[in-house]
Amino acid sequence: MNLKLVEHKKSNIFYLWFTYQKAMKGHIENIWGWDDEWQINDFNKSLKTYKSFLITLDSELVGYVQFKDNNTSIYINMLILEPQYQGQGLGKKLLGLLMQDYSGRGIELKCFKINTSAYNFYLSNGFEVTDEDENFYFLSKIER
C-alpha cells in the first residue's frame, strides 16, 4: 500500500471541486443551505490559503487534503477520502505521514458536529475536542 501526497495542479481543480461537493454538500445544505456561488468562491479562496494535495494509493486517486503549516501546528482545512476508500486505514496512515513530515507539531482541525463518522475517526486517532460552537467541534492532536 503506497500512499502518497501529490501537490495539486490547475488541471486537478475539477476533481477537487467535485470531491468536495460529494463529501460536503449534504452537511452544508443541512446546516446553512447550499449556495453555489458562495461555495465556489469559498472553495477558490481555500485553494489560495492552504496547500492542496491529491492523495494517491498506488498511483490511483483516492482523495485530497488541504492544510496550512502554522509553525507550531498543522491546520487541516479539508481531508476527504473517496467513500470506497474509507474504513481501510488510509486516513490513519495519512495522519501519520503528516505527523512524520511535520515532526514536533500538532494537528488542528474543525469537524461538523453532524459528520459523526469524521468526528469518530478523529477521536479514534488520538484527537481531543478543544472547543466547540453550534456547528463544529474543534479538535487537536499533540505529538507525544
Short mmCIF file of C-alpha atoms in Angstrom, two decimals:
data_model
loop_
_atom_site.label_atom_id
_atom_site.label_comp_id
_atom_site.label_asym_id
_atom_site.label_seq_id
_atom_site.Cartn_x
_atom_site.Cartn_y
_atom_site.Cartn_z
CA MET A 1 0.00 0.00 0.00
CA ASN A 2 1.84 3.05 -1.32
CA LEU A 3 0.03 6.17 -0.07
CA LYS A 4 1.39 9.48 -1.35
CA LEU A 5 0.57 13.16 -1.35
CA VAL A 6 0.95 14.85 -4.72
CA GLU A 7 0.73 18.63 -4.93
CA HIS A 8 -2.34 19.56 -6.95
CA LYS A 9 -2.11 21.27 -10.32
CA LYS A 10 -4.67 23.52 -12.00
CA SER A 11 -5.73 20.53 -14.11
CA ASN A 12 -6.93 18.82 -10.89
CA ILE A 13 -9.23 21.62 -9.71
CA PHE A 14 -12.36 19.96 -11.11
CA TYR A 15 -11.54 16.75 -9.25
CA LEU A 16 -11.06 18.70 -6.02
CA TRP A 17 -14.31 20.62 -6.52
CA PHE A 18 -16.42 17.55 -7.33
CA THR A 19 -14.86 15.60 -4.46
CA TYR A 20 -15.56 18.50 -2.11
CA GLN A 21 -19.18 18.73 -3.26
CA LYS A 22 -19.73 15.00 -2.95
CA ALA A 23 -18.41 14.93 0.61
CA MET A 24 -19.60 18.26 1.99
CA LYS A 25 -22.76 19.36 0.19
CA GLY A 26 -25.15 17.29 2.31
CA HIS A 27 -23.70 18.63 5.57
CA ILE A 28 -23.66 22.23 4.37
CA GLU A 29 -27.20 22.01 2.95
CA ASN A 30 -28.40 20.60 6.25
CA ILE A 31 -26.85 23.41 8.32
CA TRP A 32 -26.98 26.58 6.21
CA GLY A 33 -28.26 25.67 2.78
CA TRP A 34 -26.03 25.33 -0.30
CA ASP A 35 -25.36 28.44 -2.37
CA ASP A 36 -23.32 27.54 -5.49
CA GLU A 37 -21.77 30.98 -5.96
CA TRP A 38 -20.76 31.33 -2.31
CA GLN A 39 -19.37 27.78 -2.20
CA ILE A 40 -17.31 28.21 -5.38
CA ASN A 41 -15.84 31.48 -4.07
CA ASP A 42 -15.03 29.92 -0.70
CA PHE A 43 -13.53 26.86 -2.39
CA ASN A 44 -11.29 29.05 -4.57
CA LYS A 45 -10.25 31.08 -1.53
CA SER A 46 -9.23 27.84 0.22
CA LEU A 47 -7.07 26.89 -2.77
CA LYS A 48 -5.13 30.13 -2.27
CA THR A 49 -4.94 29.87 1.54
CA TYR A 50 -4.00 26.20 2.01
CA LYS A 51 -1.60 23.74 0.43
CA SER A 52 -3.69 21.26 -1.53
CA PHE A 53 -2.54 17.71 -2.23
CA LEU A 54 -4.08 14.83 -4.08
CA ILE A 55 -3.99 11.59 -2.11
CA THR A 56 -2.92 8.65 -4.23
CA LEU A 57 -2.80 4.96 -3.43
CA ASP A 58 -0.53 3.01 -5.76
CA SER A 59 -0.98 5.91 -8.25
CA GLU A 60 -4.80 5.78 -8.02
CA LEU A 61 -6.54 8.99 -6.94
CA VAL A 62 -8.35 8.38 -3.63
CA GLY A 63 -8.99 11.88 -2.22
CA TYR A 64 -7.41 15.15 -1.26
CA VAL A 65 -6.15 17.10 1.73
CA GLN A 66 -5.70 20.83 2.34
CA PHE A 67 -3.62 22.16 5.19
CA LYS A 68 -1.50 25.04 6.40
CA ASP A 69 1.72 24.91 8.40
CA ASN A 70 1.36 27.34 11.30
CA ASN A 71 4.94 26.63 12.51
CA THR A 72 3.72 25.17 15.82
CA SER A 73 0.92 23.06 14.33
CA ILE A 74 -0.62 21.88 11.08
CA TYR A 75 -4.15 23.10 10.46
CA ILE A 76 -6.13 20.69 8.27
CA ASN A 77 -8.80 22.56 6.37
CA MET A 78 -10.07 19.55 4.43
CA LEU A 79 -9.33 15.83 4.38
CA ILE A 80 -11.56 13.84 2.06
CA LEU A 81 -11.22 10.22 1.04
CA GLU A 82 -13.45 8.75 -1.64
CA PRO A 83 -16.19 6.68 0.08
CA GLN A 84 -14.89 3.35 -1.28
CA TYR A 85 -11.50 4.00 0.38
CA GLN A 86 -12.82 4.94 3.81
CA GLY A 87 -12.54 2.50 6.69
CA GLN A 88 -9.37 0.87 5.32
CA GLY A 89 -6.78 2.65 7.48
CA LEU A 90 -5.79 5.17 4.79
CA GLY A 91 -6.88 8.18 6.85
CA LYS A 92 -4.84 6.96 9.80
CA LYS A 93 -1.85 6.41 7.55
CA LEU A 94 -2.25 9.88 6.06
CA LEU A 95 -2.33 11.48 9.51
CA GLY A 96 0.83 9.51 10.33
CA LEU A 97 2.54 10.88 7.21
CA LEU A 98 1.65 14.43 8.20
CA MET A 99 2.90 13.89 11.77
CA GLN A 100 6.13 12.44 10.35
CA ASP A 101 6.65 15.18 7.74
CA TYR A 102 5.91 17.93 10.26
CA SER A 103 7.55 16.32 13.27
CA GLY A 104 7.21 18.15 16.55
CA ARG A 105 3.98 19.87 15.57
CA GLY A 106 0.45 19.01 16.49
CA ILE A 107 -2.50 18.85 14.14
CA GLU A 108 -5.58 21.02 14.49
CA LEU A 109 -8.87 20.99 12.59
CA LYS A 110 -12.59 21.51 12.89
CA CYS A 111 -15.28 18.97 12.12
CA PHE A 112 -19.00 19.37 11.54
CA LYS A 113 -20.93 18.06 14.53
CA ILE A 114 -23.35 16.32 12.16
CA ASN A 115 -20.47 14.47 10.45
CA THR A 116 -20.32 11.77 13.10
CA SER A 117 -18.19 9.40 11.02
CA ALA A 118 -15.42 12.03 10.64
CA TYR A 119 -15.74 13.01 14.30
CA ASN A 120 -15.41 9.38 15.43
CA PHE A 121 -12.47 8.87 13.06
CA TYR A 122 -10.55 11.76 14.60
CA LEU A 123 -11.33 10.69 18.17
CA SER A 124 -10.17 7.14 17.40
CA ASN A 125 -6.91 8.58 16.06
CA GLY A 126 -5.96 10.44 19.23
CA PHE A 127 -7.61 13.82 18.66
CA GLU A 128 -9.23 15.65 21.54
CA VAL A 129 -12.02 18.22 21.47
CA THR A 130 -10.57 21.60 22.48
CA ASP A 131 -13.66 23.70 21.84
CA GLU A 132 -16.99 23.68 20.07
CA ASP A 133 -19.61 26.00 18.69
CA GLU A 134 -23.11 25.45 17.35
CA ASN A 135 -21.92 23.55 14.23
CA PHE A 136 -18.33 22.46 14.80
CA TYR A 137 -16.04 20.54 17.09
CA PHE A 138 -12.52 21.97 17.23
CA LEU A 139 -10.02 19.15 17.62
CA SER A 140 -6.30 18.80 18.09
CA LYS A 141 -3.70 16.11 18.39
CA ILE A 142 -0.42 16.80 20.07
CA GLU A 143 2.57 14.68 19.11
CA ARG A 144 3.80 12.92 22.21
#
